[in-house]
Amino acid sequence: MNKIILIGRLTKDPELRFTPSGKGVATFTLAVNRPFANQQGEREADFIQIVVWGKPAENCANFIGKGSQVAIDGRLQVRTYDNKEGQKRWVTEVVANSVEFLDSRGKRESNRDNNENNNNQEDSSFGTVIDFSEDDIPF
Amino acid sequence: MNKIILIGRLTKDPELRFTPSGKGVATFTLAVNRPFANQQGEREADFIQIVVWGKPAENCANFIGKGSQVAIDGRLQVRTYDNKEGQKRWVTEVVANSVEFLDSRGKRESNRDNNENNNNQEDSSFGTVIDFSEDDIPF
Amino acid sequence: MNKIILIGRLTKDPELRFTPSGKGVATFTLAVNRPFANQQGEREADFIQIVVWGKPAENCANFIGKGSQVAIDGRLQVRTYDNKEGQKRWVTEVVANSVEFLDSRGKRESNRDNNENNNNQEDSSFGTVIDFSEDDIPF
Amino acid sequence: MNKIILIGRLTKDPELRFTPSGKGVATFTLAVNRPFANQQGEREADFIQIVVWGKPAENCANFIGKGSQVAIDGRLQVRTYDNKEGQKRWVTEVVANSVEFLDSRGKRESNRDNNENNNNQEDSSFGTVIDFSEDDIPF
DNA sequence: TTTT
DNA sequence: TTTT
């Protein structure tokens, strides 16, 4: 079992990319406020990297942006990759199963199990759309 | 909201350290099997760093070890620190609120809200006990 | 392990009562929309009974009301009681550990672990305040 | 959002039924121990009704039985029905998305998203197999 | 109406 | 017996 649930706000607009096969991938970082204050009396946040695949990725690009409040249900994933210097690096990120929009700005749920037709690039008010090839995943 | 729930097995015995004030901190990494197989047909795992504070940390050191199956409830935390070269590094880890022992090996729950008296070092069958000073947290 | 996380809206103002010892108890029902439509194409909701104890109960009474959107973290509880006819009845409810206010209306978190002083009855814009004795819990 | 995660043991063997269209439905009740003791110093349990649909339902019937330890991920559902006297009754139950087997007895995961072929009745060591018609769901 |  |  590997379940994570987060409520927070996007620090920037999501970035949307597409695999050569046309599958969307959205990434953004989520600011999640801690429930308590630190010694200095400030309420800190954790900045967590989110990855969304498929149609929900496109919904994210279309309906949410910087500052949007969302609830995310997903799993925690630890990936490894080699950087340019050939050193092994670790990335820890949350792979979202669903992204629920809590803001007035775009009140819809983007669910991974949704039908996955029309994977084509669409206009997007917020998300930046960039093509990428599968062997060069840039995150 | 920042909730994570994991079920997995320890890859090694937990390491137990103590702050100068006598508070225990246990760390270990948890192997969490993915629910599906990869392209090669293998079932991979995510290796996730866990931190436990206080009396439950000592319970972990005393009751679980390499291979123990546990259920963890906690929050995802992203910390930053400077390495020896003075570069900013990120660590992503799960701060456990409770660790439930699912194995015969030590069937008890270690809950963060437990009474936190007797924070002294105890003998431990599994956990490695190392003192450390608060300004030199080694993980 | 017994964890539940809900996001929904209050169907009515919370009801706040107090035990003889002065501990607050808030109850309300939460409408949680289902992620899919039924055969008739309508999106149904589950109406779930919530119980909150202590200072957070008073915060609920003070800061949220009918229609407020909240995120709840708690546990599922199945209680039994005897009705007036002497028959055993079951109640299933969610005992909240924390209630996060997602609405503009009162954007604060009400956490069970908060300090629990000043348990006195306060004025409340939304919550109905009713005294009750512990051997006559009316829900 | 409506997520629930439970770890507990079956109080009896699961009951497996089939809709006329051949879809399996397993039901059982799960004993989930509370993390704390009551005033009498006893550790109580919540007895929670679980419903599983499809292929995972059949896996439950085939691989787990009374006393098996499982981890369940699902959603809380409140259903209404009319009893024989024509009175409206409420049922609260957990609809499982996945059932993870934690016991030696049958260490496999039964996931709702699995392929749903061969929905035929099979022999089962534990589950009681009963046919039922869709307009007479007996739970 | 209950599990270990 | 219900919320937006």
Coordinates of C-alpha atoms (C1' of nucleotides) in Angstrom, one line a residue:
Chain A
M1 CA 0.0 0.0 0.0
N2 CA 1.3 3.4 -1.0
K3 CA -1.3 6.2 -0.7
I4 CA -0.8 9.9 -0.3
I5 CA -3.3 12.7 0.0
L6 CA -2.3 16.3 -0.3
I7 CA -4.1 19.6 -0.2
G8 CA -2.2 22.6 -1.4
R9 CA -1.7 25.3 -4.0
L10 CA 0.3 25.3 -7.2
T11 CA 3.5 27.4 -7.0
K12 CA 3.4 28.0 -10.8
D13 CA 1.3 27.0 -13.8
P14 CA 1.6 23.3 -14.6
E15 CA 3.9 22.3 -17.4
L16 CA 2.4 20.0 -20.0
R17 CA 4.4 17.7 -22.2
F18 CA 3.6 14.9 -24.5
T19 CA 5.2 11.5 -25.2
P20 CA 5.7 10.6 -28.9
S21 CA 2.7 8.4 -28.6
G22 CA 0.6 11.4 -27.6
K23 CA 0.2 10.8 -23.9
G24 CA 0.1 13.9 -21.8
V25 CA 2.3 14.5 -18.7
A26 CA 1.7 17.4 -16.5
T27 CA 4.2 18.4 -13.7
F28 CA 3.9 21.1 -11.1
T29 CA 5.0 21.7 -7.6
L30 CA 2.5 21.9 -4.8
A31 CA 2.9 24.1 -1.7
V32 CA 1.4 22.2 1.3
N33 CA 1.3 24.2 4.5
R34 CA 2.4 22.4 7.6
P35 CA -0.2 22.2 10.4
F36 CA 2.1 23.8 13.0
A37 CA 4.5 26.7 13.3
N38 CA 8.3 26.4 13.6
Q39 CA 10.4 27.8 16.4
Q40 CA 10.3 31.2 14.8
G41 CA 6.6 31.1 14.9
E42 CA 6.3 30.9 11.1
R43 CA 4.1 28.4 9.3
E44 CA 6.3 26.6 6.7
A45 CA 5.3 24.6 3.7
D46 CA 6.5 21.5 2.0
F47 CA 7.1 21.9 -1.8
I48 CA 6.2 18.7 -3.4
Q49 CA 6.7 17.6 -7.0
I50 CA 3.6 16.3 -8.7
V51 CA 3.3 14.2 -11.9
V52 CA 0.0 13.6 -13.6
W53 CA -0.5 11.4 -16.7
G54 CA -3.0 11.1 -19.4
K55 CA -6.2 13.1 -19.8
P56 CA -6.1 14.4 -16.3
A57 CA -2.8 16.0 -17.2
E58 CA -4.5 17.9 -19.9
N59 CA -7.3 19.0 -17.6
C60 CA -4.7 20.3 -15.2
A61 CA -3.1 22.3 -17.9
N62 CA -6.5 23.6 -18.9
F63 CA -8.2 24.3 -15.6
I64 CA -5.7 25.1 -12.9
G65 CA -2.8 27.5 -12.6
K66 CA -0.5 29.2 -10.2
G67 CA -2.3 29.6 -6.9
S68 CA -5.0 27.1 -7.5
Q69 CA -6.0 25.0 -4.6
V70 CA -6.2 21.2 -5.3
A71 CA -6.6 18.0 -3.5
I72 CA -4.4 15.2 -4.8
D73 CA -4.6 11.5 -4.3
G74 CA -1.7 9.5 -5.5
R75 CA 1.4 7.4 -4.6
L76 CA 4.9 8.3 -3.6
Q77 CA 7.5 7.3 -6.1
V78 CA 11.3 7.3 -5.8
R79 CA 13.0 7.4 -9.2
T80 CA 16.7 7.2 -10.0
Y81 CA 18.4 8.7 -13.0
D82 CA 21.9 9.6 -14.1
N83 CA 22.8 13.2 -14.4
K84 CA 25.1 14.7 -17.1
E85 CA 28.2 14.0 -15.0
G86 CA 27.1 10.3 -14.9
Q87 CA 26.2 10.4 -11.3
K88 CA 23.1 8.6 -9.9
R89 CA 20.5 11.0 -8.6
W90 CA 17.2 10.3 -6.8
V91 CA 13.9 12.1 -7.4
T92 CA 11.0 11.7 -5.1
E93 CA 7.7 12.7 -6.4
V94 CA 4.0 12.1 -6.1
V95 CA 2.3 10.4 -9.1
A96 CA -1.3 11.6 -8.9
N97 CA -4.3 9.3 -9.5
S98 CA -6.7 12.2 -9.3
V99 CA -6.6 15.9 -8.9
E100 CA -9.6 17.6 -7.4
F101 CA -10.0 21.3 -8.1
L102 CA -11.2 23.1 -5.0
D103 CA -11.1 26.6 -6.3
S104 CA -13.8 28.5 -8.0
R105 CA -11.3 29.0 -10.9
G106 CA -12.1 25.5 -12.3
K107 CA -14.2 23.3 -10.2
R108 CA -13.9 19.9 -11.8
E109 CA -12.2 16.7 -10.9
S110 CA -9.5 15.2 -13.1
N111 CA -9.5 11.5 -12.6
R112 CA -6.9 9.1 -13.9
D113 CA -9.5 6.5 -14.8
N114 CA -11.3 8.9 -17.1
N115 CA -11.6 8.0 -20.7
E116 CA -8.4 8.8 -22.4
N117 CA -9.5 9.7 -25.9
N118 CA -8.4 12.8 -27.7
N119 CA -4.9 12.9 -26.4
N120 CA -4.0 15.7 -28.8
Q121 CA -2.6 19.0 -27.8
E122 CA -5.1 21.6 -27.1
D123 CA -5.0 25.3 -26.4
S124 CA -4.5 25.9 -22.8
S125 CA -5.0 29.0 -20.8
F126 CA -2.5 28.2 -18.1
G127 CA -0.3 25.1 -18.9
T128 CA 2.8 25.5 -21.0
V129 CA 2.7 22.9 -23.7
I130 CA 6.0 21.4 -24.8
D131 CA 6.7 18.4 -26.9
F132 CA 9.2 15.8 -25.7
S133 CA 10.4 12.4 -26.8
E134 CA 10.1 9.5 -24.4
D135 CA 13.9 8.9 -24.1
D136 CA 14.5 12.4 -23.0
I137 CA 12.0 12.9 -20.2
P138 CA 13.2 16.2 -18.8
F139 CA 12.1 15.9 -15.1
Chain B
M1 CA -3.6 18.2 4.5
N2 CA -0.6 16.0 4.1
K3 CA -1.2 12.3 4.8
I4 CA 0.7 9.2 3.6
I5 CA 0.0 5.6 4.3
L6 CA 2.6 2.9 3.5
I7 CA 2.8 -0.8 4.0
G8 CA 6.2 -2.4 3.4
R9 CA 9.2 -4.1 4.9
L10 CA 12.4 -2.6 6.4
T11 CA 15.5 -3.0 4.3
K12 CA 17.7 -3.0 7.4
D13 CA 17.5 -2.6 11.1
P14 CA 16.4 0.8 12.2
E15 CA 19.0 3.3 13.4
L16 CA 18.3 4.9 16.7
R17 CA 19.9 8.2 17.7
F18 CA 19.2 10.6 20.6
T19 CA 19.2 14.3 20.7
P20 CA 21.1 16.0 23.6
S21 CA 17.8 16.5 25.3
G22 CA 17.2 12.7 25.2
K23 CA 14.6 12.5 22.5
G24 CA 14.9 9.4 20.3
V25 CA 14.9 9.5 16.5
A26 CA 14.7 6.3 14.5
T27 CA 15.4 6.1 10.8
F28 CA 15.1 3.3 8.3
T29 CA 14.2 2.8 4.7
L30 CA 11.0 1.0 3.8
A31 CA 10.6 -1.1 0.6
V32 CA 7.1 -0.6 -0.7
N33 CA 6.2 -2.9 -3.6
R34 CA 4.4 -1.4 -6.5
P35 CA 1.0 -2.8 -7.3
F36 CA 1.9 -3.5 -11.0
A37 CA 4.8 -5.0 -13.0
N38 CA 7.1 -3.0 -15.2
Q39 CA 7.7 -3.6 -18.9
Q40 CA 10.1 -6.4 -18.1
G41 CA 7.4 -8.1 -16.1
E42 CA 9.2 -7.4 -12.7
R43 CA 7.5 -6.0 -9.7
E44 CA 9.6 -3.1 -8.5
A45 CA 9.6 -1.4 -5.2
D46 CA 10.0 2.2 -4.0
F47 CA 12.6 2.7 -1.3
I48 CA 11.3 5.3 1.1
Q49 CA 13.2 7.0 3.9
I50 CA 11.2 7.0 7.2
V51 CA 11.8 9.1 10.3
V52 CA 10.2 8.4 13.7
W53 CA 10.5 10.6 16.8
G54 CA 10.1 10.0 20.5
K55 CA 9.0 6.8 22.3
P56 CA 7.8 5.2 19.1
A57 CA 11.3 5.5 17.7
E58 CA 12.6 3.5 20.6
N59 CA 9.8 0.9 20.1
C60 CA 10.9 0.6 16.5
A61 CA 14.5 0.0 17.6
N62 CA 13.2 -2.6 20.1
F63 CA 10.6 -4.5 18.2
I64 CA 11.3 -4.4 14.5
G65 CA 14.2 -5.2 12.3
K66 CA 15.3 -6.0 8.8
G67 CA 12.4 -7.6 6.9
S68 CA 9.7 -6.7 9.4
Q69 CA 6.4 -5.7 7.8
V70 CA 4.9 -2.4 9.0
A71 CA 2.1 0.0 8.2
I72 CA 3.1 3.6 8.5
D73 CA 0.9 6.7 8.8
G74 CA 2.7 10.0 8.5
R75 CA 3.3 13.1 6.4
L76 CA 5.7 13.8 3.5
Q77 CA 8.4 16.3 4.3
V78 CA 10.9 18.0 2.0
R79 CA 13.9 19.3 3.9
T80 CA 16.8 21.3 2.6
Y81 CA 20.4 21.2 3.8
D82 CA 23.9 22.3 2.7
N83 CA 26.3 19.5 2.0
K84 CA 30.1 19.7 2.7
E85 CA 30.7 21.5 -0.6
G86 CA 28.2 24.1 0.5
Q87 CA 25.6 23.1 -2.0
K88 CA 21.9 23.1 -1.2
R89 CA 20.5 19.5 -1.2
W90 CA 17.0 18.3 -0.9
V91 CA 15.8 15.3 1.1
T92 CA 12.3 13.9 0.9
E93 CA 11.2 11.7 3.7
V94 CA 8.2 10.4 5.5
V95 CA 7.8 11.6 9.1
A96 CA 5.8 8.8 10.8
N97 CA 3.0 9.5 13.2
S98 CA 2.5 5.8 13.9
V99 CA 4.2 2.6 13.0
E100 CA 2.0 -0.5 13.2
F101 CA 3.8 -3.8 13.4
L102 CA 2.2 -6.4 11.2
D103 CA 4.6 -9.2 11.7
S104 CA 4.6 -11.9 14.3
R105 CA 8.1 -10.7 15.2
G106 CA 6.7 -7.8 17.4
K107 CA 3.0 -7.3 17.2
R108 CA 2.5 -3.9 18.8
E109 CA 1.7 -0.4 17.6
S110 CA 4.0 2.4 18.2
N111 CA 2.1 5.6 18.3
R112 CA 3.4 9.1 18.4
D113 CA 0.8 10.3 20.9
N114 CA 2.0 7.7 23.4
N115 CA 3.3 8.9 26.7
E116 CA 6.9 10.0 26.3
N117 CA 8.4 9.3 29.6
N118 CA 11.6 7.2 30.1
N119 CA 13.4 8.6 27.0
N120 CA 16.6 6.9 28.2
Q121 CA 18.6 4.7 26.1
E122 CA 17.6 1.1 26.4
D123 CA 19.1 -2.2 25.3
S124 CA 17.9 -3.0 21.8
S125 CA 17.9 -6.3 20.0
F126 CA 17.8 -4.7 16.5
G127 CA 18.3 -1.0 16.5
T128 CA 21.7 0.5 16.5
V129 CA 21.9 3.1 19.2
I130 CA 24.1 6.1 18.5
D131 CA 24.3 9.4 20.4
F132 CA 24.3 12.6 18.4
S133 CA 24.1 16.3 19.1
E134 CA 21.2 18.3 17.7
D135 CA 23.4 20.5 15.5
D136 CA 24.8 17.5 13.8
I137 CA 21.8 15.5 12.7
P138 CA 23.4 13.0 10.4
F139 CA 20.5 12.2 8.1
Chain C
M1 CA -5.1 1.2 11.0
N2 CA -8.3 3.1 10.4
K3 CA -8.0 6.3 8.4
I4 CA -10.5 8.2 6.5
I5 CA -10.2 11.4 4.5
L6 CA -13.2 13.3 3.2
I7 CA -13.8 16.5 1.3
G8 CA -17.3 17.8 1.2
R9 CA -19.8 20.5 2.3
L10 CA -21.9 20.8 5.5
T11 CA -25.6 20.2 4.9
K12 CA -26.5 22.3 7.9
D13 CA -24.8 24.4 10.6
P14 CA -22.9 22.2 13.1
E15 CA -24.6 21.4 16.4
L16 CA -22.4 22.0 19.4
R17 CA -23.0 20.4 22.8
F18 CA -21.0 20.2 26.0
T19 CA -20.4 17.3 28.4
P20 CA -20.9 18.1 32.1
S21 CA -17.1 18.4 32.4
G22 CA -17.2 21.1 29.8
K23 CA -15.8 19.3 26.8
G24 CA -17.3 20.3 23.5
V25 CA -18.8 18.0 20.9
A26 CA -19.8 19.1 17.4
T27 CA -21.8 17.1 15.0
F28 CA -22.8 17.7 11.5
T29 CA -23.4 15.8 8.3
L30 CA -21.1 16.1 5.3
A31 CA -22.2 15.8 1.7
V32 CA -19.4 14.1 -0.2
N33 CA -20.0 14.0 -3.9
R34 CA -19.3 10.7 -5.7
P35 CA -16.7 10.9 -8.4
F36 CA -19.0 9.3 -11.0
A37 CA -22.6 9.6 -12.2
N38 CA -25.2 7.0 -11.7
Q39 CA -27.3 5.3 -14.4
Q40 CA -29.6 8.3 -14.6
G41 CA -26.6 10.5 -15.3
E42 CA -26.8 12.2 -11.9
R43 CA -24.0 12.8 -9.6
E44 CA -25.0 11.5 -6.2
A45 CA -23.5 12.3 -2.8
D46 CA -22.9 10.3 0.4
F47 CA -24.2 12.0 3.5
I48 CA -21.8 11.1 6.3
Q49 CA -22.2 11.8 10.0
I50 CA -19.2 13.6 11.5
V51 CA -18.3 14.0 15.2
V52 CA -15.6 16.4 16.5
W53 CA -14.5 16.6 20.1
G54 CA -12.8 19.3 22.2
K55 CA -11.5 22.7 21.1
P56 CA -11.8 21.9 17.3
A57 CA -15.5 21.3 18.0
E58 CA -15.9 24.8 19.1
N59 CA -13.9 26.1 16.2
C60 CA -16.3 24.3 13.9
A61 CA -19.2 25.9 15.6
N62 CA -17.5 29.3 15.3
F63 CA -16.1 29.2 11.8
I64 CA -18.1 27.0 9.5
G65 CA -21.7 26.6 8.7
K66 CA -24.2 25.2 6.1
G67 CA -22.4 24.9 2.7
S68 CA -18.9 25.3 4.0
Q69 CA -16.3 23.2 2.3
V70 CA -14.0 21.2 4.6
A71 CA -11.4 18.5 4.5
I72 CA -11.7 15.9 7.3
D73 CA -9.2 13.5 8.6
G74 CA -10.5 10.9 11.0
R75 CA -11.4 7.3 11.8
L76 CA -14.6 5.3 11.0
Q77 CA -16.4 4.3 14.2
V78 CA -19.3 1.9 14.6
R79 CA -21.2 2.5 17.8
T80 CA -24.1 0.5 19.3
Y81 CA -26.9 1.8 21.5
D82 CA -30.3 0.8 22.7
N83 CA -33.3 2.8 21.4
K84 CA -36.4 3.5 23.4
E85 CA -37.9 0.2 22.5
G86 CA -34.9 -1.5 24.0
Q87 CA -33.6 -2.6 20.6
K88 CA -29.9 -2.6 19.8
R89 CA -29.1 -0.1 17.0
W90 CA -25.9 0.7 15.1
V91 CA -24.5 4.0 14.2
T92 CA -21.6 4.5 11.8
E93 CA -19.9 7.8 12.0
V94 CA -16.5 9.5 11.4
V95 CA -14.7 10.8 14.4
A96 CA -12.6 13.7 13.1
N97 CA -9.0 14.3 14.2
S98 CA -8.8 17.5 12.2
V99 CA -11.1 19.7 10.2
E100 CA -9.5 21.9 7.6
F101 CA -11.6 24.8 6.4
L102 CA -11.3 25.2 2.6
D103 CA -13.7 28.1 2.2
S104 CA -13.1 31.8 2.3
R105 CA -15.7 31.9 5.0
G106 CA -13.3 30.8 7.7
K107 CA -9.9 29.7 6.5
R108 CA -8.3 27.9 9.5
E109 CA -7.5 24.5 10.6
S110 CA -9.1 23.0 13.6
N111 CA -6.8 20.3 15.0
R112 CA -7.5 17.8 17.7
D113 CA -4.1 18.1 19.1
N114 CA -4.5 21.8 19.8
N115 CA -4.3 23.1 23.3
E116 CA -7.6 22.4 24.9
N117 CA -8.0 25.2 27.4
N118 CA -11.0 27.6 27.6
N119 CA -13.6 24.9 27.0
N120 CA -16.3 27.4 28.0
Q121 CA -19.3 28.1 25.9
E122 CA -18.8 31.0 23.6
D123 CA -21.1 32.9 21.3
S124 CA -21.3 31.4 17.9
S125 CA -22.5 32.7 14.7
F126 CA -23.4 29.3 13.2
G127 CA -23.3 26.5 15.7
T128 CA -26.3 25.8 17.8
V129 CA -25.1 25.5 21.4
I130 CA -27.0 23.0 23.6
D131 CA -26.0 21.6 27.0
F132 CA -26.2 17.9 27.6
S133 CA -25.3 15.4 30.3
E134 CA -22.9 12.7 29.5
D135 CA -25.4 9.8 30.1
D136 CA -27.8 11.3 27.6
I137 CA -25.7 11.8 24.5
P138 CA -28.4 12.6 22.0
F139 CA -26.7 11.4 18.8
Chain D
M1 CA -12.5 13.1 -2.0
N2 CA -13.6 10.0 -0.1
K3 CA -10.8 7.7 0.9
I4 CA -10.6 5.1 3.6
I5 CA -7.8 2.8 4.6
L6 CA -8.3 -0.1 7.0
I7 CA -6.2 -2.9 8.4
G8 CA -8.0 -5.6 10.2
R9 CA -9.1 -9.3 10.3
L10 CA -12.1 -11.0 8.8
T11 CA -14.6 -12.1 11.4
K12 CA -15.9 -14.8 9.1
D13 CA -15.2 -16.2 5.6
P14 CA -16.3 -13.8 2.9
E15 CA -19.6 -14.4 1.2
L16 CA -19.5 -14.4 -2.6
R17 CA -22.5 -13.8 -4.7
F18 CA -23.0 -13.1 -8.4
T19 CA -25.2 -10.7 -10.3
P20 CA -27.2 -12.2 -13.2
S21 CA -24.6 -10.7 -15.6
G22 CA -22.0 -12.8 -13.8
K23 CA -20.3 -10.0 -11.8
G24 CA -19.0 -11.2 -8.5
V25 CA -19.7 -9.4 -5.2
A26 CA -17.9 -10.4 -2.0
T27 CA -19.0 -9.1 1.4
F28 CA -17.4 -9.6 4.8
T29 CA -17.0 -7.7 8.0
L30 CA -13.6 -6.5 9.2
A31 CA -12.6 -6.2 12.8
V32 CA -10.4 -3.2 13.1
N33 CA -8.8 -2.8 16.5
R34 CA -8.9 0.7 18.1
P35 CA -5.5 2.2 18.9
F36 CA -6.4 2.9 22.5
A37 CA -8.1 1.1 25.4
N38 CA -11.5 2.1 26.8
Q39 CA -12.2 3.0 30.5
Q40 CA -12.3 -0.7 31.4
G41 CA -8.8 -1.1 30.0
E42 CA -10.0 -3.2 27.1
R43 CA -9.0 -2.7 23.5
E44 CA -12.2 -2.6 21.5
A45 CA -12.7 -3.1 17.8
D46 CA -14.9 -1.5 15.1
F47 CA -16.7 -4.1 13.0
I48 CA -17.0 -2.7 9.5
Q49 CA -18.9 -4.0 6.6
I50 CA -16.9 -4.4 3.4
V51 CA -18.1 -4.8 -0.2
V52 CA -15.8 -5.9 -3.0
W53 CA -16.9 -6.1 -6.7
G54 CA -15.6 -8.0 -9.7
K55 CA -12.5 -10.2 -10.0
P56 CA -11.1 -9.1 -6.6
A57 CA -14.3 -10.3 -5.0
E58 CA -13.5 -13.8 -6.3
N59 CA -9.9 -13.5 -5.2
C60 CA -11.2 -12.7 -1.7
A61 CA -13.4 -15.8 -1.8
N62 CA -10.5 -17.9 -2.9
F63 CA -7.6 -16.6 -0.8
I64 CA -8.8 -15.2 2.5
G65 CA -11.0 -16.5 5.2
K66 CA -12.0 -16.0 8.8
G67 CA -9.1 -14.4 10.7
S68 CA -7.1 -13.3 7.7
Q69 CA -5.4 -10.0 8.0
V70 CA -6.0 -7.5 5.1
A71 CA -5.4 -3.9 4.2
I72 CA -8.3 -2.3 2.4
D73 CA -8.4 0.9 0.4
G74 CA -11.8 2.1 -0.6
R75 CA -14.5 4.7 -0.1
L76 CA -17.3 5.1 2.5
Q77 CA -20.7 4.7 1.1
V78 CA -24.1 5.4 2.7
R79 CA -26.9 3.5 1.0
T80 CA -30.6 3.6 1.7
Y81 CA -33.2 0.8 1.2
D82 CA -36.7 -0.1 2.3
N83 CA -37.1 -2.9 4.7
K84 CA -40.0 -5.4 4.6
E85 CA -42.2 -3.0 6.7
G86 CA -41.6 -0.4 4.1
Q87 CA -39.4 1.8 6.3
K88 CA -36.3 3.5 5.0
R89 CA -33.2 2.1 6.4
W90 CA -29.5 3.3 6.1
V91 CA -26.5 1.1 5.5
T92 CA -23.0 2.4 5.8
E93 CA -20.3 0.3 4.3
V94 CA -16.9 0.5 2.7
V95 CA -16.6 -0.2 -1.0
A96 CA -13.1 -1.6 -1.5
N97 CA -10.9 -0.6 -4.4
S98 CA -8.2 -3.0 -3.4
V99 CA -7.7 -5.7 -0.8
E100 CA -4.1 -6.5 0.1
F101 CA -3.5 -9.8 1.8
L102 CA -1.1 -9.4 4.7
D103 CA -1.2 -13.0 5.9
S104 CA 0.9 -16.0 4.9
R105 CA -2.4 -17.7 4.1
G106 CA -2.7 -16.0 0.7
K107 CA -0.2 -13.2 0.0
R108 CA -1.5 -11.5 -3.0
E109 CA -3.2 -8.2 -3.8
S110 CA -6.6 -8.2 -5.2
N111 CA -7.0 -5.0 -7.2
R112 CA -10.2 -3.5 -8.6
D113 CA -8.6 -2.4 -11.8
N114 CA -7.5 -5.9 -12.6
N115 CA -8.6 -7.6 -15.8
E116 CA -12.1 -8.8 -15.3
N117 CA -12.3 -11.8 -17.5
N118 CA -13.6 -15.2 -16.3
N119 CA -16.3 -14.0 -14.0
N120 CA -17.6 -17.6 -13.7
Q121 CA -18.2 -19.3 -10.4
E122 CA -15.2 -21.2 -9.2
D123 CA -14.6 -23.6 -6.4
S124 CA -13.6 -21.8 -3.3
S125 CA -12.1 -23.1 -0.1
F126 CA -13.4 -20.3 2.1
G127 CA -16.1 -18.2 0.4
T128 CA -19.7 -19.3 0.4
V129 CA -21.0 -19.0 -3.2
I130 CA -24.6 -18.0 -3.6
D131 CA -26.4 -16.8 -6.7
F132 CA -28.6 -13.8 -6.6
S133 CA -30.6 -11.6 -8.9
E134 CA -29.8 -8.0 -9.3
D135 CA -33.1 -6.7 -8.0
D136 CA -32.8 -8.7 -4.8
I137 CA -29.4 -7.8 -3.5
P138 CA -29.5 -9.3 -0.1
F139 CA -27.0 -7.1 1.8
Chain E
dT1 C1' -23.0 -9.5 17.4
dT2 C1' -18.0 -10.7 15.3
dT3 C1' -11.1 -11.0 14.4
dT4 C1' -6.0 -11.8 16.5
Chain F
dT1 C1' -33.3 13.1 4.2
dT2 C1' -29.4 16.8 3.3
dT3 C1' -24.3 20.4 0.3
dT4 C1' -22.2 23.2 -4.1

